[in-house]
mmCIF file of C-alpha atoms in Angstrom:
data_model
loop_
_atom_site.group_PDB
_atom_site.id
_atom_site.type_symbol
_atom_site.label_atom_id
_atom_site.label_comp_id
_atom_site.label_asym_id
_atom_site.label_seq_id
_atom_site.Cartn_x
_atom_site.Cartn_y
_atom_site.Cartn_z
ATOM 1 C CA UNK A 977 0.000 0.000 0.000
ATOM 2 C CA UNK A 978 1.413 3.353 -1.007
ATOM 3 C CA UNK A 979 2.363 5.743 1.726
ATOM 4 C CA UNK A 980 0.021 8.704 2.125
ATOM 5 C CA UNK A 981 1.160 11.837 0.347
ATOM 6 C CA UNK A 982 2.103 14.861 2.355
ATOM 7 C CA UNK A 983 -0.007 17.964 1.867
ATOM 8 C CA UNK A 984 2.088 20.895 0.711
ATOM 9 C CA UNK A 985 1.522 24.083 2.690
ATOM 10 C CA UNK A 986 2.539 27.681 2.141
ATOM 11 C CA UNK A 987 4.884 27.322 5.128
ATOM 12 C CA UNK A 988 6.726 24.452 3.407
ATOM 13 C CA UNK A 989 7.015 26.405 0.150
ATOM 14 C CA UNK A 990 8.310 29.436 2.059
ATOM 15 C CA UNK A 991 11.019 27.310 3.721
ATOM 16 C CA UNK A 992 12.083 25.800 0.401
ATOM 17 C CA UNK A 993 12.278 29.211 -1.306
ATOM 18 C CA UNK A 994 13.861 30.970 1.682
ATOM 19 C CA UNK A 995 11.132 33.594 1.910
ATOM 20 C CA UNK A 996 8.359 34.512 4.301
ATOM 21 C CA UNK A 997 4.944 32.865 4.192
ATOM 22 C CA UNK A 998 3.377 36.226 3.372
ATOM 23 C CA UNK A 999 5.564 36.454 0.266
ATOM 24 C CA UNK A 1000 4.318 33.050 -0.870
ATOM 25 C CA UNK A 1001 0.739 34.176 -0.289
ATOM 26 C CA UNK A 1002 1.255 37.294 -2.414
ATOM 27 C CA UNK A 1003 2.736 35.269 -5.267
ATOM 28 C CA UNK A 1004 -0.017 32.648 -5.165
ATOM 29 C CA UNK A 1005 -2.747 35.267 -5.216
ATOM 30 C CA UNK A 1006 -1.209 37.234 -8.063
ATOM 31 C CA UNK A 1007 -0.435 40.262 -5.900
ATOM 32 C CA UNK A 1008 3.326 40.287 -6.318
ATOM 33 C CA UNK A 1009 3.222 43.493 -8.368
ATOM 34 C CA UNK A 1010 2.011 47.024 -7.750
ATOM 35 C CA UNK A 1011 2.524 48.663 -4.372
ATOM 36 C CA UNK A 1012 3.660 45.397 -2.835
ATOM 37 C CA UNK A 1013 6.032 44.481 -5.678
ATOM 38 C CA UNK A 1014 8.212 41.441 -5.105
ATOM 39 C CA UNK A 1015 11.505 41.136 -6.988
ATOM 40 C CA UNK A 1016 11.214 38.956 -10.079
ATOM 41 C CA UNK A 1017 13.979 36.648 -8.854
ATOM 42 C CA UNK A 1018 12.135 36.084 -5.563
ATOM 43 C CA UNK A 1019 8.844 35.420 -7.335
ATOM 44 C CA UNK A 1020 10.521 32.959 -9.692
ATOM 45 C CA UNK A 1021 12.110 31.172 -6.743
ATOM 46 C CA UNK A 1022 8.698 30.766 -5.114
ATOM 47 C CA UNK A 1023 7.135 29.488 -8.341
ATOM 48 C CA UNK A 1024 9.991 27.042 -8.838
ATOM 49 C CA UNK A 1025 9.444 25.668 -5.331
ATOM 50 C CA UNK A 1026 5.749 25.229 -6.137
ATOM 51 C CA UNK A 1027 6.535 23.446 -9.400
ATOM 52 C CA UNK A 1028 8.963 21.130 -7.615
ATOM 53 C CA UNK A 1029 6.195 20.040 -5.247
ATOM 54 C CA UNK A 1030 3.229 19.823 -7.581
ATOM 55 C CA UNK A 1031 3.202 16.024 -7.329
ATOM 56 C CA UNK A 1032 1.884 16.384 -3.806
ATOM 57 C CA UNK A 1033 0.113 19.721 -4.077
ATOM 58 C CA UNK A 1034 -3.663 19.689 -4.225
ATOM 59 C CA UNK A 1035 -5.428 20.983 -7.378
ATOM 60 C CA UNK A 1036 -6.133 24.375 -5.844
ATOM 61 C CA UNK A 1037 -2.460 24.878 -4.989
ATOM 62 C CA UNK A 1038 -1.436 23.874 -8.505
ATOM 63 C CA UNK A 1039 -3.928 26.263 -10.075
ATOM 64 C CA UNK A 1040 -2.801 29.074 -7.798
ATOM 65 C CA UNK A 1041 0.769 28.475 -8.836
ATOM 66 C CA UNK A 1042 -0.316 29.095 -12.423
ATOM 67 C CA UNK A 1043 -2.692 31.848 -11.337
ATOM 68 C CA UNK A 1044 -5.412 29.931 -13.164
ATOM 69 C CA UNK A 1045 -8.267 27.662 -12.130
ATOM 70 C CA UNK A 1046 -8.758 26.259 -15.647
ATOM 71 C CA UNK A 1047 -12.402 27.206 -15.209
ATOM 72 C CA UNK A 1048 -14.406 29.087 -17.827
ATOM 73 C CA UNK A 1049 -17.610 30.701 -16.644
ATOM 74 C CA UNK A 1050 -20.835 30.841 -18.638
ATOM 75 C CA UNK A 1051 -23.437 33.449 -17.718
ATOM 76 C CA UNK A 1052 -26.806 33.637 -19.441
ATOM 77 C CA UNK A 1053 -29.086 36.639 -19.076
ATOM 78 C CA UNK A 1054 -32.047 34.361 -19.761
ATOM 79 C CA UNK A 1055 -32.512 30.775 -18.495
ATOM 80 C CA UNK A 1056 -30.665 28.520 -20.954
ATOM 81 C CA UNK A 1057 -32.216 25.125 -20.363
ATOM 82 C CA UNK A 1058 -36.036 25.428 -20.654
ATOM 83 C CA UNK A 1059 -37.317 23.816 -23.863
ATOM 84 C CA UNK A 1060 -38.397 27.186 -25.239
ATOM 85 C CA UNK A 1061 -34.802 28.450 -25.110
ATOM 86 C CA UNK A 1062 -33.205 25.250 -26.419
ATOM 87 C CA UNK A 1063 -33.117 26.395 -30.049
ATOM 88 C CA UNK A 1064 -31.185 29.518 -29.127
ATOM 89 C CA UNK A 1065 -28.777 28.207 -26.497
ATOM 90 C CA UNK A 1066 -28.141 24.527 -27.309
ATOM 91 C CA UNK A 1067 -25.824 25.069 -30.311
ATOM 92 C CA UNK A 1068 -24.004 27.887 -28.510
ATOM 93 C CA UNK A 1069 -23.378 25.689 -25.471
ATOM 94 C CA UNK A 1070 -22.313 22.836 -27.739
ATOM 95 C CA UNK A 1071 -19.614 25.018 -29.279
ATOM 96 C CA UNK A 1072 -18.544 26.352 -25.888
ATOM 97 C CA UNK A 1073 -18.259 22.857 -24.417
ATOM 98 C CA UNK A 1074 -16.255 21.539 -27.370
ATOM 99 C CA UNK A 1075 -13.801 24.442 -27.318
ATOM 100 C CA UNK A 1076 -13.380 24.249 -23.531
ATOM 101 C CA UNK A 1077 -12.609 20.553 -23.798
ATOM 102 C CA UNK A 1078 -9.994 21.372 -26.429
ATOM 103 C CA UNK A 1079 -8.073 23.599 -24.011
ATOM 104 C CA UNK A 1080 -8.593 21.271 -21.013
ATOM 105 C CA UNK A 1081 -10.837 23.723 -19.179
ATOM 106 C CA UNK A 1082 -13.950 23.000 -17.164
ATOM 107 C CA UNK A 1083 -17.156 24.991 -17.480
ATOM 108 C CA UNK A 1084 -18.891 26.735 -14.618
ATOM 109 C CA UNK A 1085 -22.469 27.875 -15.334
ATOM 110 C CA UNK A 1086 -23.602 30.695 -13.063
ATOM 111 C CA UNK A 1087 -27.222 30.049 -12.107
ATOM 112 C CA UNK A 1088 -27.578 31.608 -8.656
ATOM 113 C CA UNK A 1089 -27.843 35.202 -9.831
ATOM 114 C CA UNK A 1090 -31.022 37.109 -8.922
ATOM 115 C CA UNK A 1091 -33.658 37.908 -11.538
ATOM 116 C CA UNK A 1092 -34.733 41.553 -11.789
ATOM 117 C CA UNK A 1093 -37.439 42.611 -14.269
ATOM 118 C CA UNK A 1094 -37.256 39.191 -15.903
ATOM 119 C CA UNK A 1095 -33.499 39.305 -16.473
ATOM 120 C CA UNK A 1096 -30.596 37.880 -14.524
ATOM 121 C CA UNK A 1097 -28.099 40.260 -12.953
ATOM 122 C CA UNK A 1098 -24.330 39.883 -13.076
ATOM 123 C CA UNK A 1099 -23.598 41.890 -9.961
ATOM 124 C CA UNK A 1100 -25.110 40.975 -6.627
ATOM 125 C CA UNK A 1101 -24.116 40.272 -3.063
ATOM 126 C CA UNK A 1102 -23.207 36.628 -3.681
ATOM 127 C CA UNK A 1103 -21.358 37.219 -6.957
ATOM 128 C CA UNK A 1104 -19.109 34.246 -7.799
ATOM 129 C CA UNK A 1105 -17.630 35.317 -11.133
ATOM 130 C CA UNK A 1106 -14.102 35.236 -9.698
ATOM 131 C CA UNK A 1107 -14.309 31.462 -9.277
ATOM 132 C CA UNK A 1108 -13.708 31.284 -13.027
ATOM 133 C CA UNK A 1109 -10.702 32.698 -14.878
ATOM 134 C CA UNK A 1110 -13.033 34.480 -17.268
ATOM 135 C CA UNK A 1111 -16.602 34.326 -18.531
ATOM 136 C CA UNK A 1112 -18.617 33.970 -21.730
ATOM 137 C CA UNK A 1113 -21.787 36.073 -21.619
ATOM 138 C CA UNK A 1114 -24.881 34.878 -23.461
ATOM 139 C CA UNK A 1115 -28.202 36.596 -24.012
ATOM 140 C CA UNK A 1116 -30.261 38.330 -26.637
ATOM 141 C CA UNK A 1117 -30.233 41.499 -24.540
ATOM 142 C CA UNK A 1118 -27.518 42.468 -22.052
ATOM 143 C CA UNK A 1119 -27.502 45.260 -19.484
ATOM 144 C CA UNK A 1120 -25.155 47.955 -20.857
ATOM 145 C CA UNK A 1121 -24.456 49.347 -17.387
ATOM 146 C CA UNK A 1122 -23.370 45.931 -16.144
ATOM 147 C CA UNK A 1123 -21.119 45.455 -19.159
ATOM 148 C CA UNK A 1124 -19.460 48.783 -18.451
ATOM 149 C CA UNK A 1125 -19.048 47.891 -14.779
ATOM 150 C CA UNK A 1126 -17.526 44.534 -15.704
ATOM 151 C CA UNK A 1127 -15.055 46.259 -18.007
ATOM 152 C CA UNK A 1128 -13.987 48.520 -15.160
ATOM 153 C CA UNK A 1129 -13.105 45.501 -12.988
ATOM 154 C CA UNK A 1130 -10.595 44.201 -15.534
ATOM 155 C CA UNK A 1131 -12.196 40.750 -15.383
ATOM 156 C CA UNK A 1132 -11.738 38.822 -18.679
ATOM 157 C CA UNK A 1133 -14.990 38.224 -20.544
ATOM 158 C CA UNK A 1134 -16.417 37.924 -24.029
ATOM 159 C CA UNK A 1135 -19.997 38.676 -25.029
ATOM 160 C CA UNK A 1136 -21.685 36.535 -27.651
ATOM 161 C CA UNK A 1137 -23.427 38.860 -30.058
ATOM 162 C CA UNK A 1138 -22.542 42.354 -31.234
ATOM 163 C CA UNK A 1139 -22.660 44.912 -28.392
ATOM 164 C CA UNK A 1140 -22.668 48.705 -28.581
ATOM 165 C CA UNK A 1141 -22.345 49.288 -24.822
ATOM 166 C CA UNK A 1142 -19.524 51.172 -23.104
ATOM 167 C CA UNK A 1143 -18.614 53.171 -26.195
ATOM 168 C CA UNK A 1144 -17.602 50.099 -28.156
ATOM 169 C CA UNK A 1145 -15.194 48.713 -25.551
ATOM 170 C CA UNK A 1146 -17.094 45.467 -24.964
ATOM 171 C CA UNK A 1147 -15.268 42.466 -26.474
ATOM 172 C CA UNK A 1148 -17.622 40.337 -28.526
ATOM 173 C CA UNK A 1149 -17.995 37.740 -31.251
ATOM 174 C CA UNK A 1150 -21.256 37.906 -33.135
ATOM 175 C CA UNK A 1151 -23.048 37.215 -36.405
ATOM 176 C CA UNK A 1152 -23.175 39.648 -39.311
ATOM 177 C CA UNK A 1153 -26.959 39.754 -39.518
ATOM 178 C CA UNK A 1154 -26.982 43.175 -41.170
ATOM 179 C CA UNK A 1155 -25.049 42.027 -44.247
ATOM 180 C CA UNK A 1156 -27.029 38.796 -44.676
ATOM 181 C CA UNK A 1157 -30.406 40.493 -44.263
ATOM 182 C CA UNK A 1158 -29.385 43.271 -46.643
ATOM 183 C CA UNK A 1159 -28.408 40.634 -49.222
ATOM 184 C CA UNK A 1160 -31.790 38.924 -48.904
ATOM 185 C CA UNK A 1161 -33.642 42.222 -49.245
ATOM 186 C CA UNK A 1162 -31.623 43.063 -52.345
ATOM 187 C CA UNK A 1163 -32.560 39.709 -53.862
ATOM 188 C CA UNK A 1164 -36.199 40.551 -53.245
ATOM 189 C CA UNK A 1165 -35.774 43.948 -54.883
ATOM 190 C CA UNK A 1166 -34.174 42.380 -57.955
ATOM 191 C CA UNK A 1167 -37.199 40.072 -58.244
ATOM 192 C CA UNK A 1168 -39.483 43.119 -58.321
ATOM 193 C CA UNK A 1169 -40.691 43.454 -54.719
ATOM 194 C CA UNK A 1170 -41.304 47.042 -53.642
ATOM 195 C CA UNK A 1171 -43.537 46.780 -50.577
ATOM 196 C CA UNK A 1172 -42.026 44.955 -47.610
ATOM 197 C CA UNK A 1173 -43.407 43.827 -44.269
ATOM 198 C CA UNK A 1174 -41.444 42.942 -41.118
ATOM 199 C CA UNK A 1175 -42.682 41.034 -38.066
ATOM 200 C CA UNK A 1176 -40.054 41.661 -35.429
ATOM 201 C CA UNK A 1177 -39.289 40.796 -31.831
ATOM 202 C CA UNK A 1178 -39.973 43.364 -29.078
ATOM 203 C CA UNK A 1179 -36.259 43.743 -28.437
ATOM 204 C CA UNK A 1180 -33.768 46.553 -28.647
ATOM 205 C CA UNK A 1181 -30.962 44.009 -28.979
ATOM 206 C CA UNK A 1182 -28.220 44.759 -31.469
ATOM 207 C CA UNK A 1183 -29.009 41.633 -33.515
ATOM 208 C CA UNK A 1184 -32.639 42.734 -33.911
ATOM 209 C CA UNK A 1185 -31.586 46.219 -34.949
ATOM 210 C CA UNK A 1186 -29.050 44.786 -37.407
ATOM 211 C CA UNK A 1187 -31.718 42.703 -39.166
ATOM 212 C CA UNK A 1188 -34.055 45.678 -39.402
ATOM 213 C CA UNK A 1189 -31.268 47.995 -40.587
ATOM 214 C CA UNK A 1190 -30.284 45.475 -43.258
ATOM 215 C CA UNK A 1191 -33.730 45.704 -44.837
ATOM 216 C CA UNK A 1192 -33.873 49.474 -44.554
ATOM 217 C CA UNK A 1193 -30.396 49.831 -46.062
ATOM 218 C CA UNK A 1194 -31.314 47.693 -49.061
ATOM 219 C CA UNK A 1195 -34.496 49.687 -49.675
ATOM 220 C CA UNK A 1196 -32.645 52.992 -49.465
ATOM 221 C CA UNK A 1197 -29.950 51.732 -51.850
ATOM 222 C CA UNK A 1198 -32.706 50.608 -54.212
ATOM 223 C CA UNK A 1199 -34.210 54.095 -54.321
ATOM 224 C CA UNK A 1200 -37.320 53.157 -52.330
ATOM 225 C CA UNK A 1201 -38.593 55.456 -49.597
ATOM 226 C CA UNK A 1202 -38.080 53.385 -46.452
ATOM 227 C CA UNK A 1203 -41.053 54.776 -44.549
ATOM 228 C CA UNK A 1204 -43.336 54.009 -47.473
ATOM 229 C CA UNK A 1205 -41.781 50.716 -48.585
ATOM 230 C CA UNK A 1206 -41.532 48.992 -45.185
ATOM 231 C CA UNK A 1207 -44.257 48.420 -42.608
ATOM 232 C CA UNK A 1208 -43.340 46.840 -39.278
ATOM 233 C CA UNK A 1209 -45.304 44.949 -36.673
ATOM 234 C CA UNK A 1210 -43.577 44.399 -33.361
ATOM 235 C CA UNK A 1211 -44.491 41.304 -31.423
ATOM 236 C CA UNK A 1212 -45.192 41.725 -27.717
ATOM 237 C CA UNK A 1213 -46.016 39.440 -24.818
ATOM 238 C CA UNK A 1214 -49.705 40.215 -25.367
ATOM 239 C CA UNK A 1215 -49.828 39.966 -29.161
ATOM 240 C CA UNK A 1216 -50.075 37.009 -31.518
ATOM 241 C CA UNK A 1217 -48.531 36.317 -34.895
ATOM 242 C CA UNK A 1218 -52.011 36.581 -36.392
ATOM 243 C CA UNK A 1219 -52.380 40.104 -35.021
ATOM 244 C CA UNK A 1220 -48.934 41.056 -36.314
ATOM 245 C CA UNK A 1221 -49.769 39.580 -39.707
ATOM 246 C CA UNK A 1222 -53.017 41.514 -39.947
ATOM 247 C CA UNK A 1223 -51.188 44.738 -39.069
ATOM 248 C CA UNK A 1224 -48.628 44.122 -41.821
ATOM 249 C CA UNK A 1225 -51.195 42.853 -44.320
ATOM 250 C CA UNK A 1226 -53.086 46.148 -44.249
ATOM 251 C CA UNK A 1227 -50.255 47.790 -46.218
ATOM 252 C CA UNK A 1228 -50.500 45.104 -48.952
ATOM 253 C CA UNK A 1229 -46.869 43.909 -48.963
ATOM 254 C CA UNK A 1230 -45.674 41.383 -51.518
ATOM 255 C CA UNK A 1231 -43.045 40.020 -49.140
ATOM 256 C CA UNK A 1232 -42.840 39.611 -45.366
ATOM 257 C CA UNK A 1233 -39.707 39.151 -43.268
ATOM 258 C CA UNK A 1234 -40.157 37.358 -39.930
ATOM 259 C CA UNK A 1235 -37.379 37.782 -37.372
ATOM 260 C CA UNK A 1236 -38.022 34.768 -35.147
ATOM 261 C CA UNK A 1237 -38.325 31.210 -36.558
ATOM 262 C CA UNK A 1238 -41.007 30.289 -34.008
ATOM 263 C CA UNK A 1239 -43.138 33.169 -35.262
ATOM 264 C CA UNK A 1240 -42.309 32.073 -38.789
ATOM 265 C CA UNK A 1241 -43.741 28.606 -38.121
ATOM 266 C CA UNK A 1242 -46.912 30.155 -36.697
ATOM 267 C CA UNK A 1243 -47.298 32.441 -39.700
ATOM 268 C CA UNK A 1244 -46.884 29.620 -42.227
ATOM 269 C CA UNK A 1245 -49.508 27.577 -40.380
ATOM 270 C CA UNK A 1246 -51.972 30.465 -40.294
ATOM 271 C CA UNK A 1247 -51.472 31.333 -43.971
ATOM 272 C CA UNK A 1248 -52.095 27.701 -44.908
ATOM 273 C CA UNK A 1249 -55.262 27.612 -42.796
ATOM 274 C CA UNK A 1250 -56.620 30.771 -44.413
ATOM 275 C CA UNK A 1251 -55.815 29.724 -47.976
ATOM 276 C CA UNK A 1252 -52.963 32.145 -48.624
ATOM 277 C CA UNK A 1253 -50.368 30.400 -50.770
ATOM 278 C CA UNK A 1254 -46.631 30.920 -50.260
ATOM 279 C CA UNK A 1255 -44.834 32.034 -52.388
ATOM 280 C CA UNK A 1256 -47.451 32.331 -55.156
ATOM 281 C CA UNK A 1257 -49.407 35.024 -53.332
ATOM 282 C CA UNK A 1258 -46.778 36.339 -50.940
ATOM 283 C CA UNK A 1259 -43.095 35.645 -50.322
ATOM 284 C CA UNK A 1260 -41.934 34.959 -46.776
ATOM 285 C CA UNK A 1261 -38.363 35.086 -45.426
ATOM 286 C CA UNK A 1262 -37.408 34.012 -41.910
ATOM 287 C CA UNK A 1263 -34.347 35.740 -40.446
ATOM 288 C CA UNK A 1264 -33.231 32.732 -38.408
ATOM 289 C CA UNK A 1265 -33.747 28.989 -38.154
ATOM 290 C CA UNK A 1266 -34.297 26.245 -35.613
ATOM 291 C CA UNK A 1267 -31.181 24.467 -34.410
ATOM 292 C CA UNK A 1268 -32.850 21.086 -35.037
ATOM 293 C CA UNK A 1269 -34.199 20.036 -38.403
ATOM 294 C CA UNK A 1270 -37.989 20.065 -38.587
ATOM 295 C CA UNK A 1271 -40.413 18.532 -41.012
ATOM 296 C CA UNK A 1272 -41.819 21.254 -43.223
ATOM 297 C CA UNK A 1273 -44.163 21.192 -46.172
ATOM 298 C CA UNK A 1274 -41.977 23.843 -47.799
ATOM 299 C CA UNK A 1275 -38.297 24.711 -47.700
ATOM 300 C CA UNK A 1276 -38.209 28.137 -46.054
ATOM 301 C CA UNK A 1277 -35.953 30.881 -47.371
ATOM 302 C CA UNK A 1278 -34.018 31.831 -44.244
ATOM 303 C CA UNK A 1279 -30.843 32.814 -42.447
ATOM 304 C CA UNK A 1280 -28.692 30.223 -40.704
ATOM 305 C CA UNK A 1281 -26.354 31.558 -38.020
ATOM 306 C CA UNK A 1282 -23.157 29.566 -37.225
ATOM 307 C CA UNK A 1283 -24.037 29.209 -33.534
ATOM 308 C CA UNK A 1284 -21.781 26.245 -32.736
ATOM 309 C CA UNK A 1285 -18.837 28.073 -34.299
ATOM 310 C CA UNK A 1286 -19.937 31.210 -32.452
ATOM 311 C CA UNK A 1287 -19.715 29.469 -29.064
ATOM 312 C CA UNK A 1288 -16.357 27.887 -29.880
ATOM 313 C CA UNK A 1289 -14.902 31.159 -31.116
ATOM 314 C CA UNK A 1290 -16.044 32.915 -27.936
ATOM 315 C CA UNK A 1291 -14.036 30.454 -25.835
ATOM 316 C CA UNK A 1292 -10.958 30.874 -28.034
ATOM 317 C CA UNK A 1293 -11.086 34.663 -27.711
ATOM 318 C CA UNK A 1294 -11.691 34.403 -23.973
ATOM 319 C CA UNK A 1295 -8.671 32.116 -23.539
ATOM 320 C CA UNK A 1296 -6.512 34.725 -25.291
ATOM 321 C CA UNK A 1297 -7.859 37.477 -23.039
ATOM 322 C CA UNK A 1298 -7.280 35.411 -19.881
ATOM 323 C CA UNK A 1299 -3.680 34.760 -20.895
ATOM 324 C CA UNK A 1300 -3.139 38.443 -21.650
ATOM 325 C CA UNK A 1301 -4.579 39.477 -18.277
ATOM 326 C CA UNK A 1302 -2.389 36.977 -16.423
ATOM 327 C CA UNK A 1303 0.670 38.415 -18.167
ATOM 328 C CA UNK A 1304 -0.301 41.981 -17.335
ATOM 329 C CA UNK A 1305 -1.241 42.910 -20.902
ATOM 330 C CA UNK A 1306 -4.244 44.882 -22.089
ATOM 331 C CA UNK A 1307 -5.871 42.798 -24.848
ATOM 332 C CA UNK A 1308 -8.045 45.705 -25.986
ATOM 333 C CA UNK A 1309 -11.521 45.342 -27.443
ATOM 334 C CA UNK A 1310 -12.063 42.452 -29.847
ATOM 335 C CA UNK A 1311 -14.957 42.860 -32.265
ATOM 336 C CA UNK A 1312 -15.517 39.892 -34.552
ATOM 337 C CA UNK A 1313 -18.523 39.114 -36.754
ATOM 338 C CA UNK A 1314 -18.980 35.714 -38.374
ATOM 339 C CA UNK A 1315 -20.768 35.452 -41.731
ATOM 340 C CA UNK A 1316 -24.391 34.330 -41.696
ATOM 341 C CA UNK A 1317 -25.425 31.738 -44.270
ATOM 342 C CA UNK A 1318 -28.401 32.327 -46.536
ATOM 343 C CA UNK A 1319 -30.546 29.246 -47.229
ATOM 344 C CA UNK A 1320 -32.176 29.915 -50.603
ATOM 345 C CA UNK A 1321 -35.273 27.805 -49.905
ATOM 346 C CA UNK A 1322 -38.417 28.148 -51.991
ATOM 347 C CA UNK A 1323 -40.461 30.874 -50.287
ATOM 348 C CA UNK A 1324 -38.940 33.837 -52.132
ATOM 349 C CA UNK A 1325 -40.073 34.428 -55.668
ATOM 350 C CA UNK A 1326 -41.194 37.276 -57.906
ATOM 351 C CA UNK A 1327 -44.285 39.134 -56.657
ATOM 352 C CA UNK A 1328 -47.670 38.299 -58.161
ATOM 353 C CA UNK A 1329 -49.062 40.484 -60.897
ATOM 354 C CA UNK A 1330 -51.530 41.925 -58.393
ATOM 355 C CA UNK A 1331 -51.922 41.827 -54.635
ATOM 356 C CA UNK A 1332 -53.996 38.693 -54.218
ATOM 357 C CA UNK A 1333 -54.056 38.962 -50.414
ATOM 358 C CA UNK A 1334 -55.419 42.493 -50.186
#
């Protein structure tokens, strides 16, 4: 039977390095610089003593020696695991998990944060962010004040999705929804569409604005007055897709863009029930898609965001920012947008000779 291993203590490391226990504590906690600066040679001697004893040191001591816990935090502003959120979060978490495994890091999902006005809060009395070396932030909408506050702490993080907060200083990796939506709108214009409808989410999130701006940009470039050529219906917690459709229909559009794929499914079902044929009578484009394949009577013209790649890229950027912070470097703001794929589908075609749904 093997002899029990001896637990390494700060006192033992101090004796081996010929320094005080307080010096060891400062080195282990990453406080060997600044006002309480410790000479580089002394710090290196302490770290060497730690490395020489790692075969008996517990995991916490080993991580402290590297100033890293090998833990990546994941914070979601909305609950990530209910079935209704699965389409949005599952591929992101798949990419995050795969990338974390690739760098031998564990994931820590923060779920104890309080909910205020239906949204989780980063900062609260029992905040545990510092348990992780850095954090990936997920959510359709994020609190700009919290993002600014997090920047001020110097804590490494990356937001998934384009963010305008804190004067552009928030590091993020997102999807170029504006370019993809603009391309789709231009295709519609080339086919002869001039009156557009948009059923959009009740969000002020950057991704929602980017989709809307993509349509408006294409119309303006095509010489169409935006206010006259685009009618919008914003979904709310009290409204239905049918109500949004009726609001858009009143302006007699020949094409309707739907921001959310769930609303897109509801609209297709309602149009089929009421005898409105897609795309013969009206073209429909959905600016997103479900993460899991679904049986459809028609192949929807839609956008497909690279969400698995998005999650993996967020972890890669975060790892770079953690390493920079540990080496005392300022990584600066990273702004990266991944291209969004357009699925041609069969629900976009030339407009009918006359408005058959008026």
